[in-house]
Amino acid sequence: MSAIRGTRPRGVRWASTLILTAALVPGLSACSLLTSAEGETPLTGIAQCSLGHTWTTDMTDVAEQVKAALTAEQISVTDVSVTGTQTLDWSIEGHVVLTPDYTLTITTVPATDQILTIKQTHSGKATGAAYISGEVAIPRKWDGTGVTIDTVADNNGTVVEDLPFAVPQTSFDDAVGLEITCSGDTLTIHPRGSDVTQTWKRS
């Protein structure tokens, strides 16, 4: 199979980044994230739960959500799987390093005696920041040039240049705000309008 490049099925982004981070206390600058005139200001809520940890995506859950989203679009999906990992290093200062290294494989039956297989590989590294306001992280100032998404597909072994449907987005960029929750050792990240909410476990 050869890589599909230069084509954009509806809703698919071929290169993406995930950058989250930084909870800014209202009225304080980024430099004063953890301190005030009286001394250290402890983090609270989502910031306290999220910052200063390394997180790993639950890829099995991602596969299940992709399958559910495609099925809801009346696409005859027989299997969705994800191999590999994705980690998010989120420092106490608010710096983020995202390292995706996984392949999403989707198998569908578009017609009798046809099997369409799509493989989407996410790789590279991205860095940056985001500002937390309530339960939303607003991405700002990151470098996603090191992250790529390569997609290849075939129908019964014949290369498919244009996908018949959009692959649900499983990564993030700065296009929208990121709705987040955090409790204990579980973090969720949902880009507004996306079909997939990533669940992360604290490493």
mmCIF file with all atom_site columns, C-alpha atoms in Angstrom:
data_model
loop_
_atom_site.group_PDB
_atom_site.id
_atom_site.type_symbol
_atom_site.label_atom_id
_atom_site.label_alt_id
_atom_site.label_comp_id
_atom_site.label_asym_id
_atom_site.label_entity_id
_atom_site.label_seq_id
_atom_site.pdbx_PDB_ins_code
_atom_site.Cartn_x
_atom_site.Cartn_y
_atom_site.Cartn_z
_atom_site.occupancy
_atom_site.B_iso_or_equiv
_atom_site.pdbx_formal_charge
_atom_site.auth_seq_id
_atom_site.auth_comp_id
_atom_site.auth_asym_id
_atom_site.auth_atom_id
_atom_site.pdbx_PDB_model_num
ATOM 1   C CA . MET A 1 1   ? 0.000   0.000  0.000  1.00 0.00 ? 1   MET A CA 1
ATOM 2   C CA . SER A 1 2   ? 1.175   3.545  -0.619 1.00 0.00 ? 2   SER A CA 1
ATOM 3   C CA . ALA A 1 3   ? 0.551   6.483  1.643  1.00 0.00 ? 3   ALA A CA 1
ATOM 4   C CA . ILE A 1 4   ? -2.418  8.695  0.930  1.00 0.00 ? 4   ILE A CA 1
ATOM 5   C CA . ARG A 1 5   ? -1.143  12.230 0.765  1.00 0.00 ? 5   ARG A CA 1
ATOM 6   C CA . GLY A 1 6   ? -2.610  15.447 -0.522 1.00 0.00 ? 6   GLY A CA 1
ATOM 7   C CA . THR A 1 7   ? -6.224  14.349 -0.032 1.00 0.00 ? 7   THR A CA 1
ATOM 8   C CA . ARG A 1 8   ? -8.506  15.481 2.744  1.00 0.00 ? 8   ARG A CA 1
ATOM 9   C CA . PRO A 1 9   ? -11.730 13.595 3.291  1.00 0.00 ? 9   PRO A CA 1
ATOM 10  C CA . ARG A 1 10  ? -14.333 15.617 5.147  1.00 0.00 ? 10  ARG A CA 1
ATOM 11  C CA . GLY A 1 11  ? -13.241 16.371 8.675  1.00 0.00 ? 11  GLY A CA 1
ATOM 12  C CA . VAL A 1 12  ? -9.837  14.645 8.541  1.00 0.00 ? 12  VAL A CA 1
ATOM 13  C CA . ARG A 1 13  ? -6.665  16.466 9.537  1.00 0.00 ? 13  ARG A CA 1
ATOM 14  C CA . TRP A 1 14  ? -3.459  14.891 8.214  1.00 0.00 ? 14  TRP A CA 1
ATOM 15  C CA . ALA A 1 15  ? -1.168  16.467 10.737 1.00 0.00 ? 15  ALA A CA 1
ATOM 16  C CA . SER A 1 16  ? -2.094  17.278 14.238 1.00 0.00 ? 16  SER A CA 1
ATOM 17  C CA . THR A 1 17  ? -0.814  18.011 17.640 1.00 0.00 ? 17  THR A CA 1
ATOM 18  C CA . LEU A 1 18  ? -1.996  17.658 21.130 1.00 0.00 ? 18  LEU A CA 1
ATOM 19  C CA . ILE A 1 19  ? -0.803  20.281 23.456 1.00 0.00 ? 19  ILE A CA 1
ATOM 20  C CA . LEU A 1 20  ? -2.378  20.942 26.745 1.00 0.00 ? 20  LEU A CA 1
ATOM 21  C CA . THR A 1 21  ? -1.219  22.698 29.781 1.00 0.00 ? 21  THR A CA 1
ATOM 22  C CA . ALA A 1 22  ? -0.824  25.400 32.351 1.00 0.00 ? 22  ALA A CA 1
ATOM 23  C CA . ALA A 1 23  ? -3.450  26.465 34.775 1.00 0.00 ? 23  ALA A CA 1
ATOM 24  C CA . LEU A 1 24  ? -3.233  30.193 35.354 1.00 0.00 ? 24  LEU A CA 1
ATOM 25  C CA . VAL A 1 25  ? -4.759  31.627 38.504 1.00 0.00 ? 25  VAL A CA 1
ATOM 26  C CA . PRO A 1 26  ? -6.866  34.650 37.407 1.00 0.00 ? 26  PRO A CA 1
ATOM 27  C CA . GLY A 1 27  ? -4.880  37.837 37.698 1.00 0.00 ? 27  GLY A CA 1
ATOM 28  C CA . LEU A 1 28  ? -1.502  36.124 37.837 1.00 0.00 ? 28  LEU A CA 1
ATOM 29  C CA . SER A 1 29  ? 1.052   35.824 35.072 1.00 0.00 ? 29  SER A CA 1
ATOM 30  C CA . ALA A 1 30  ? 2.494   32.542 33.814 1.00 0.00 ? 30  ALA A CA 1
ATOM 31  C CA . CYS A 1 31  ? 5.620   33.223 35.840 1.00 0.00 ? 31  CYS A CA 1
ATOM 32  C CA . SER A 1 32  ? 3.592   33.450 39.037 1.00 0.00 ? 32  SER A CA 1
ATOM 33  C CA . LEU A 1 33  ? 1.645   30.257 38.483 1.00 0.00 ? 33  LEU A CA 1
ATOM 34  C CA . LEU A 1 34  ? 2.695   28.742 41.784 1.00 0.00 ? 34  LEU A CA 1
ATOM 35  C CA . THR A 1 35  ? 3.532   31.787 43.898 1.00 0.00 ? 35  THR A CA 1
ATOM 36  C CA . SER A 1 36  ? 2.010   34.997 45.164 1.00 0.00 ? 36  SER A CA 1
ATOM 37  C CA . ALA A 1 37  ? 3.178   37.930 47.235 1.00 0.00 ? 37  ALA A CA 1
ATOM 38  C CA . GLU A 1 38  ? 2.398   35.913 50.369 1.00 0.00 ? 38  GLU A CA 1
ATOM 39  C CA . GLY A 1 39  ? 4.288   32.857 49.153 1.00 0.00 ? 39  GLY A CA 1
ATOM 40  C CA . GLU A 1 40  ? 3.260   29.693 47.384 1.00 0.00 ? 40  GLU A CA 1
ATOM 41  C CA . THR A 1 41  ? -0.311  29.427 46.140 1.00 0.00 ? 41  THR A CA 1
ATOM 42  C CA . PRO A 1 42  ? -1.405  25.789 46.039 1.00 0.00 ? 42  PRO A CA 1
ATOM 43  C CA . LEU A 1 43  ? -3.045  24.500 42.887 1.00 0.00 ? 43  LEU A CA 1
ATOM 44  C CA . THR A 1 44  ? -6.662  23.449 43.168 1.00 0.00 ? 44  THR A CA 1
ATOM 45  C CA . GLY A 1 45  ? -9.259  21.505 41.184 1.00 0.00 ? 45  GLY A CA 1
ATOM 46  C CA . ILE A 1 46  ? -8.341  20.265 37.709 1.00 0.00 ? 46  ILE A CA 1
ATOM 47  C CA . ALA A 1 47  ? -4.937  21.958 37.799 1.00 0.00 ? 47  ALA A CA 1
ATOM 48  C CA . GLN A 1 48  ? -3.990  20.234 41.044 1.00 0.00 ? 48  GLN A CA 1
ATOM 49  C CA . CYS A 1 49  ? -5.069  16.869 39.638 1.00 0.00 ? 49  CYS A CA 1
ATOM 50  C CA . SER A 1 50  ? -3.490  17.258 36.199 1.00 0.00 ? 50  SER A CA 1
ATOM 51  C CA . LEU A 1 51  ? -0.179  19.065 36.566 1.00 0.00 ? 51  LEU A CA 1
ATOM 52  C CA . GLY A 1 52  ? 3.079   17.436 37.534 1.00 0.00 ? 52  GLY A CA 1
ATOM 53  C CA . HIS A 1 53  ? 2.306   14.010 36.082 1.00 0.00 ? 53  HIS A CA 1
ATOM 54  C CA . THR A 1 54  ? 2.850   11.791 33.065 1.00 0.00 ? 54  THR A CA 1
ATOM 55  C CA . TRP A 1 55  ? -0.354  10.480 31.439 1.00 0.00 ? 55  TRP A CA 1
ATOM 56  C CA . THR A 1 56  ? -0.928  7.569  29.046 1.00 0.00 ? 56  THR A CA 1
ATOM 57  C CA . THR A 1 57  ? -3.888  7.275  26.674 1.00 0.00 ? 57  THR A CA 1
ATOM 58  C CA . ASP A 1 58  ? -6.300  4.337  27.030 1.00 0.00 ? 58  ASP A CA 1
ATOM 59  C CA . MET A 1 59  ? -6.048  3.151  23.411 1.00 0.00 ? 59  MET A CA 1
ATOM 60  C CA . THR A 1 60  ? -8.630  0.396  23.801 1.00 0.00 ? 60  THR A CA 1
ATOM 61  C CA . ASP A 1 61  ? -11.184 3.014  24.772 1.00 0.00 ? 61  ASP A CA 1
ATOM 62  C CA . VAL A 1 62  ? -10.201 5.184  21.786 1.00 0.00 ? 62  VAL A CA 1
ATOM 63  C CA . ALA A 1 63  ? -10.789 2.238  19.416 1.00 0.00 ? 63  ALA A CA 1
ATOM 64  C CA . GLU A 1 64  ? -14.218 1.571  20.919 1.00 0.00 ? 64  GLU A CA 1
ATOM 65  C CA . GLN A 1 65  ? -15.249 5.205  20.526 1.00 0.00 ? 65  GLN A CA 1
ATOM 66  C CA . VAL A 1 66  ? -14.070 5.373  16.914 1.00 0.00 ? 66  VAL A CA 1
ATOM 67  C CA . LYS A 1 67  ? -16.066 2.254  16.098 1.00 0.00 ? 67  LYS A CA 1
ATOM 68  C CA . ALA A 1 68  ? -19.168 3.648  17.792 1.00 0.00 ? 68  ALA A CA 1
ATOM 69  C CA . ALA A 1 69  ? -18.854 6.976  15.957 1.00 0.00 ? 69  ALA A CA 1
ATOM 70  C CA . LEU A 1 70  ? -18.536 5.312  12.544 1.00 0.00 ? 70  LEU A CA 1
ATOM 71  C CA . THR A 1 71  ? -21.367 2.898  13.253 1.00 0.00 ? 71  THR A CA 1
ATOM 72  C CA . ALA A 1 72  ? -23.573 5.865  14.158 1.00 0.00 ? 72  ALA A CA 1
ATOM 73  C CA . GLU A 1 73  ? -22.849 7.217  10.665 1.00 0.00 ? 73  GLU A CA 1
ATOM 74  C CA . GLN A 1 74  ? -24.236 3.985  9.175  1.00 0.00 ? 74  GLN A CA 1
ATOM 75  C CA . ILE A 1 75  ? -20.773 2.770  8.144  1.00 0.00 ? 75  ILE A CA 1
ATOM 76  C CA . SER A 1 76  ? -20.456 -1.026 8.168  1.00 0.00 ? 76  SER A CA 1
ATOM 77  C CA . VAL A 1 77  ? -17.503 -1.369 10.546 1.00 0.00 ? 77  VAL A CA 1
ATOM 78  C CA . THR A 1 78  ? -16.259 -4.856 11.338 1.00 0.00 ? 78  THR A CA 1
ATOM 79  C CA . ASP A 1 79  ? -13.249 -3.933 13.462 1.00 0.00 ? 79  ASP A CA 1
ATOM 80  C CA . VAL A 1 80  ? -11.315 -0.994 14.918 1.00 0.00 ? 80  VAL A CA 1
ATOM 81  C CA . SER A 1 81  ? -8.040  -1.438 16.778 1.00 0.00 ? 81  SER A CA 1
ATOM 82  C CA . VAL A 1 82  ? -5.194  0.711  18.030 1.00 0.00 ? 82  VAL A CA 1
ATOM 83  C CA . THR A 1 83  ? -1.624  -0.478 18.569 1.00 0.00 ? 83  THR A CA 1
ATOM 84  C CA . GLY A 1 84  ? 1.069   1.589  20.232 1.00 0.00 ? 84  GLY A CA 1
ATOM 85  C CA . THR A 1 85  ? 1.025   4.295  22.874 1.00 0.00 ? 85  THR A CA 1
ATOM 86  C CA . GLN A 1 86  ? 0.594   7.993  23.461 1.00 0.00 ? 86  GLN A CA 1
ATOM 87  C CA . THR A 1 87  ? 2.017   9.810  26.466 1.00 0.00 ? 87  THR A CA 1
ATOM 88  C CA . LEU A 1 88  ? 1.529   13.290 27.826 1.00 0.00 ? 88  LEU A CA 1
ATOM 89  C CA . ASP A 1 89  ? 4.152   14.774 30.146 1.00 0.00 ? 89  ASP A CA 1
ATOM 90  C CA . TRP A 1 90  ? 2.528   17.712 31.959 1.00 0.00 ? 90  TRP A CA 1
ATOM 91  C CA . SER A 1 91  ? 4.939   19.492 34.310 1.00 0.00 ? 91  SER A CA 1
ATOM 92  C CA . ILE A 1 92  ? 4.017   21.367 37.456 1.00 0.00 ? 92  ILE A CA 1
ATOM 93  C CA . GLU A 1 93  ? 5.104   24.552 35.662 1.00 0.00 ? 93  GLU A CA 1
ATOM 94  C CA . GLY A 1 94  ? 2.598   23.852 32.906 1.00 0.00 ? 94  GLY A CA 1
ATOM 95  C CA . HIS A 1 95  ? 4.934   22.670 30.144 1.00 0.00 ? 95  HIS A CA 1
ATOM 96  C CA . VAL A 1 96  ? 3.710   19.795 27.985 1.00 0.00 ? 96  VAL A CA 1
ATOM 97  C CA . VAL A 1 97  ? 5.383   17.172 25.823 1.00 0.00 ? 97  VAL A CA 1
ATOM 98  C CA . LEU A 1 98  ? 3.048   14.953 23.803 1.00 0.00 ? 98  LEU A CA 1
ATOM 99  C CA . THR A 1 99  ? 4.500   11.794 22.265 1.00 0.00 ? 99  THR A CA 1
ATOM 100 C CA . PRO A 1 100 ? 2.079   9.889  19.996 1.00 0.00 ? 100 PRO A CA 1
ATOM 101 C CA . ASP A 1 101 ? 3.323   6.556  18.671 1.00 0.00 ? 101 ASP A CA 1
ATOM 102 C CA . TYR A 1 102 ? 0.309   4.541  17.568 1.00 0.00 ? 102 TYR A CA 1
ATOM 103 C CA . THR A 1 103 ? -1.572  3.162  14.570 1.00 0.00 ? 103 THR A CA 1
ATOM 104 C CA . LEU A 1 104 ? -5.352  3.193  14.221 1.00 0.00 ? 104 LEU A CA 1
ATOM 105 C CA . THR A 1 105 ? -6.689  0.406  11.979 1.00 0.00 ? 105 THR A CA 1
ATOM 106 C CA . ILE A 1 106 ? -10.277 0.448  10.698 1.00 0.00 ? 106 ILE A CA 1
ATOM 107 C CA . THR A 1 107 ? -11.876 -2.411 8.735  1.00 0.00 ? 107 THR A CA 1
ATOM 108 C CA . THR A 1 108 ? -15.202 -1.906 6.974  1.00 0.00 ? 108 THR A CA 1
ATOM 109 C CA . VAL A 1 109 ? -17.368 -3.707 4.411  1.00 0.00 ? 109 VAL A CA 1
ATOM 110 C CA . PRO A 1 110 ? -18.499 -1.026 1.921  1.00 0.00 ? 110 PRO A CA 1
ATOM 111 C CA . ALA A 1 111 ? -20.198 -3.599 -0.329 1.00 0.00 ? 111 ALA A CA 1
ATOM 112 C CA . THR A 1 112 ? -20.615 -7.351 -0.738 1.00 0.00 ? 112 THR A CA 1
ATOM 113 C CA . ASP A 1 113 ? -17.257 -9.086 -1.222 1.00 0.00 ? 113 ASP A CA 1
ATOM 114 C CA . GLN A 1 114 ? -15.350 -5.879 -0.454 1.00 0.00 ? 114 GLN A CA 1
ATOM 115 C CA . ILE A 1 115 ? -13.096 -5.184 2.538  1.00 0.00 ? 115 ILE A CA 1
ATOM 116 C CA . LEU A 1 116 ? -11.798 -1.659 3.043  1.00 0.00 ? 116 LEU A CA 1
ATOM 117 C CA . THR A 1 117 ? -8.864  -1.331 5.433  1.00 0.00 ? 117 THR A CA 1
ATOM 118 C CA . ILE A 1 118 ? -7.605  2.026  6.664  1.00 0.00 ? 118 ILE A CA 1
ATOM 119 C CA . LYS A 1 119 ? -4.421  2.483  8.677  1.00 0.00 ? 119 LYS A CA 1
ATOM 120 C CA . GLN A 1 120 ? -3.658  5.843  10.245 1.00 0.00 ? 120 GLN A CA 1
ATOM 121 C CA . THR A 1 121 ? -0.267  6.210  11.928 1.00 0.00 ? 121 THR A CA 1
ATOM 122 C CA . HIS A 1 122 ? 0.394   8.973  14.457 1.00 0.00 ? 122 HIS A CA 1
ATOM 123 C CA . SER A 1 123 ? 4.018   9.717  15.343 1.00 0.00 ? 123 SER A CA 1
ATOM 124 C CA . GLY A 1 124 ? 6.428   12.392 16.504 1.00 0.00 ? 124 GLY A CA 1
ATOM 125 C CA . LYS A 1 125 ? 6.481   14.865 19.352 1.00 0.00 ? 125 LYS A CA 1
ATOM 126 C CA . ALA A 1 126 ? 4.787   18.170 20.143 1.00 0.00 ? 126 ALA A CA 1
ATOM 127 C CA . THR A 1 127 ? 5.313   20.764 22.864 1.00 0.00 ? 127 THR A CA 1
ATOM 128 C CA . GLY A 1 128 ? 3.464   23.812 24.080 1.00 0.00 ? 128 GLY A CA 1
ATOM 129 C CA . ALA A 1 129 ? 0.967   25.188 26.575 1.00 0.00 ? 129 ALA A CA 1
ATOM 130 C CA . ALA A 1 130 ? -2.709  25.761 27.222 1.00 0.00 ? 130 ALA A CA 1
ATOM 131 C CA . TYR A 1 131 ? -4.531  27.888 29.736 1.00 0.00 ? 131 TYR A CA 1
ATOM 132 C CA . ILE A 1 132 ? -7.126  26.254 31.956 1.00 0.00 ? 132 ILE A CA 1
ATOM 133 C CA . SER A 1 133 ? -10.278 28.240 32.530 1.00 0.00 ? 133 SER A CA 1
ATOM 134 C CA . GLY A 1 134 ? -12.824 26.320 34.554 1.00 0.00 ? 134 GLY A CA 1
ATOM 135 C CA . GLU A 1 135 ? -13.120 22.962 32.797 1.00 0.00 ? 135 GLU A CA 1
ATOM 136 C CA . VAL A 1 136 ? -11.631 24.029 29.456 1.00 0.00 ? 136 VAL A CA 1
ATOM 137 C CA . ALA A 1 137 ? -7.976  24.166 28.381 1.00 0.00 ? 137 ALA A CA 1
ATOM 138 C CA . ILE A 1 138 ? -7.234  26.783 25.706 1.00 0.00 ? 138 ILE A CA 1
ATOM 139 C CA . PRO A 1 139 ? -4.210  25.724 23.596 1.00 0.00 ? 139 PRO A CA 1
ATOM 140 C CA . ARG A 1 140 ? -1.622  28.428 22.990 1.00 0.00 ? 140 ARG A CA 1
ATOM 141 C CA . LYS A 1 141 ? 1.894   28.722 21.561 1.00 0.00 ? 141 LYS A CA 1
ATOM 142 C CA . TRP A 1 142 ? 2.988   25.180 20.813 1.00 0.00 ? 142 TRP A CA 1
ATOM 143 C CA . ASP A 1 143 ? 5.129   23.540 18.193 1.00 0.00 ? 143 ASP A CA 1
ATOM 144 C CA . GLY A 1 144 ? 3.375   20.671 16.450 1.00 0.00 ? 144 GLY A CA 1
ATOM 145 C CA . THR A 1 145 ? 5.652   20.477 13.425 1.00 0.00 ? 145 THR A CA 1
ATOM 146 C CA . GLY A 1 146 ? 7.170   17.273 14.736 1.00 0.00 ? 146 GLY A CA 1
ATOM 147 C CA . VAL A 1 147 ? 3.842   15.407 14.764 1.00 0.00 ? 147 VAL A CA 1
ATOM 148 C CA . THR A 1 148 ? 2.526   13.680 11.638 1.00 0.00 ? 148 THR A CA 1
ATOM 149 C CA . ILE A 1 149 ? -0.463  11.544 10.708 1.00 0.00 ? 149 ILE A CA 1
ATOM 150 C CA . ASP A 1 150 ? 0.045   9.224  7.724  1.00 0.00 ? 150 ASP A CA 1
ATOM 151 C CA . THR A 1 151 ? -2.977  7.411  6.289  1.00 0.00 ? 151 THR A CA 1
ATOM 152 C CA . VAL A 1 152 ? -3.031  4.492  3.858  1.00 0.00 ? 152 VAL A CA 1
ATOM 153 C CA . ALA A 1 153 ? -6.029  2.468  2.671  1.00 0.00 ? 153 ALA A CA 1
ATOM 154 C CA . ASP A 1 154 ? -6.880  -0.408 0.369  1.00 0.00 ? 154 ASP A CA 1
ATOM 155 C CA . ASN A 1 155 ? -10.027 -2.130 -0.865 1.00 0.00 ? 155 ASN A CA 1
ATOM 156 C CA . ASN A 1 156 ? -9.395  -5.842 -1.402 1.00 0.00 ? 156 ASN A CA 1
ATOM 157 C CA . GLY A 1 157 ? -5.714  -5.050 -1.819 1.00 0.00 ? 157 GLY A CA 1
ATOM 158 C CA . THR A 1 158 ? -6.177  -2.148 -4.254 1.00 0.00 ? 158 THR A CA 1
ATOM 159 C CA . VAL A 1 159 ? -4.903  1.195  -3.021 1.00 0.00 ? 159 VAL A CA 1
ATOM 160 C CA . VAL A 1 160 ? -7.632  3.740  -2.267 1.00 0.00 ? 160 VAL A CA 1
ATOM 161 C CA . GLU A 1 161 ? -6.641  7.371  -2.828 1.00 0.00 ? 161 GLU A CA 1
ATOM 162 C CA . ASP A 1 162 ? -9.790  9.059  -1.504 1.00 0.00 ? 162 ASP A CA 1
ATOM 163 C CA . LEU A 1 163 ? -11.462 7.769  1.622  1.00 0.00 ? 163 LEU A CA 1
ATOM 164 C CA . PRO A 1 164 ? -15.244 7.351  1.412  1.00 0.00 ? 164 PRO A CA 1
ATOM 165 C CA . PHE A 1 165 ? -15.715 8.720  4.951  1.00 0.00 ? 165 PHE A CA 1
ATOM 166 C CA . ALA A 1 166 ? -13.920 10.851 7.501  1.00 0.00 ? 166 ALA A CA 1
ATOM 167 C CA . VAL A 1 167 ? -11.855 9.118  10.163 1.00 0.00 ? 167 VAL A CA 1
ATOM 168 C CA . PRO A 1 168 ? -12.843 10.451 13.599 1.00 0.00 ? 168 PRO A CA 1
ATOM 169 C CA . GLN A 1 169 ? -10.206 12.732 15.023 1.00 0.00 ? 169 GLN A CA 1
ATOM 170 C CA . THR A 1 170 ? -8.172  11.056 17.750 1.00 0.00 ? 170 THR A CA 1
ATOM 171 C CA . SER A 1 171 ? -5.546  13.771 18.246 1.00 0.00 ? 171 SER A CA 1
ATOM 172 C CA . PHE A 1 172 ? -5.634  17.457 19.081 1.00 0.00 ? 172 PHE A CA 1
ATOM 173 C CA . ASP A 1 173 ? -4.511  20.795 17.709 1.00 0.00 ? 173 ASP A CA 1
ATOM 174 C CA . ASP A 1 174 ? -5.332  24.406 18.476 1.00 0.00 ? 174 ASP A CA 1
ATOM 175 C CA . ALA A 1 175 ? -8.532  24.544 16.417 1.00 0.00 ? 175 ALA A CA 1
ATOM 176 C CA . VAL A 1 176 ? -10.851 24.318 19.422 1.00 0.00 ? 176 VAL A CA 1
ATOM 177 C CA . GLY A 1 177 ? -10.873 24.419 23.199 1.00 0.00 ? 177 GLY A CA 1
ATOM 178 C CA . LEU A 1 178 ? -10.271 21.193 25.101 1.00 0.00 ? 178 LEU A CA 1
ATOM 179 C CA . GLU A 1 179 ? -12.906 20.151 27.623 1.00 0.00 ? 179 GLU A CA 1
ATOM 180 C CA . ILE A 1 180 ? -11.162 18.336 30.461 1.00 0.00 ? 180 ILE A CA 1
ATOM 181 C CA . THR A 1 181 ? -11.942 16.470 33.658 1.00 0.00 ? 181 THR A CA 1
ATOM 182 C CA . CYS A 1 182 ? -9.565  14.998 36.208 1.00 0.00 ? 182 CYS A CA 1
ATOM 183 C CA . SER A 1 183 ? -10.216 12.774 39.195 1.00 0.00 ? 183 SER A CA 1
ATOM 184 C CA . GLY A 1 184 ? -7.701  10.606 40.991 1.00 0.00 ? 184 GLY A CA 1
ATOM 185 C CA . ASP A 1 185 ? -5.529  8.892  38.392 1.00 0.00 ? 185 ASP A CA 1
ATOM 186 C CA . THR A 1 186 ? -7.886  9.545  35.446 1.00 0.00 ? 186 THR A CA 1
ATOM 187 C CA . LEU A 1 187 ? -7.808  12.518 33.061 1.00 0.00 ? 187 LEU A CA 1
ATOM 188 C CA . THR A 1 188 ? -10.195 13.036 30.129 1.00 0.00 ? 188 THR A CA 1
ATOM 189 C CA . ILE A 1 189 ? -9.653  15.383 27.189 1.00 0.00 ? 189 ILE A CA 1
ATOM 190 C CA . HIS A 1 190 ? -12.397 16.190 24.696 1.00 0.00 ? 190 HIS A CA 1
ATOM 191 C CA . PRO A 1 191 ? -11.846 18.705 21.884 1.00 0.00 ? 191 PRO A CA 1
ATOM 192 C CA . ARG A 1 192 ? -15.097 20.577 21.357 1.00 0.00 ? 192 ARG A CA 1
ATOM 193 C CA . GLY A 1 193 ? -17.091 19.037 18.517 1.00 0.00 ? 193 GLY A CA 1
ATOM 194 C CA . SER A 1 194 ? -15.063 15.811 18.433 1.00 0.00 ? 194 SER A CA 1
ATOM 195 C CA . ASP A 1 195 ? -16.535 12.301 18.425 1.00 0.00 ? 195 ASP A CA 1
ATOM 196 C CA . VAL A 1 196 ? -13.776 10.996 20.701 1.00 0.00 ? 196 VAL A CA 1
ATOM 197 C CA . THR A 1 197 ? -12.959 11.761 24.319 1.00 0.00 ? 197 THR A CA 1
ATOM 198 C CA . GLN A 1 198 ? -9.503  10.501 25.213 1.00 0.00 ? 198 GLN A CA 1
ATOM 199 C CA . THR A 1 199 ? -9.133  8.914  28.621 1.00 0.00 ? 199 THR A CA 1
ATOM 200 C CA . TRP A 1 200 ? -5.666  9.088  30.179 1.00 0.00 ? 200 TRP A CA 1
ATOM 201 C CA . LYS A 1 201 ? -4.250  7.151  33.111 1.00 0.00 ? 201 LYS A CA 1
ATOM 202 C CA . ARG A 1 202 ? -1.567  8.521  35.399 1.00 0.00 ? 202 ARG A CA 1
ATOM 203 C CA . SER A 1 203 ? 1.698   6.663  34.887 1.00 0.00 ? 203 SER A CA 1
#
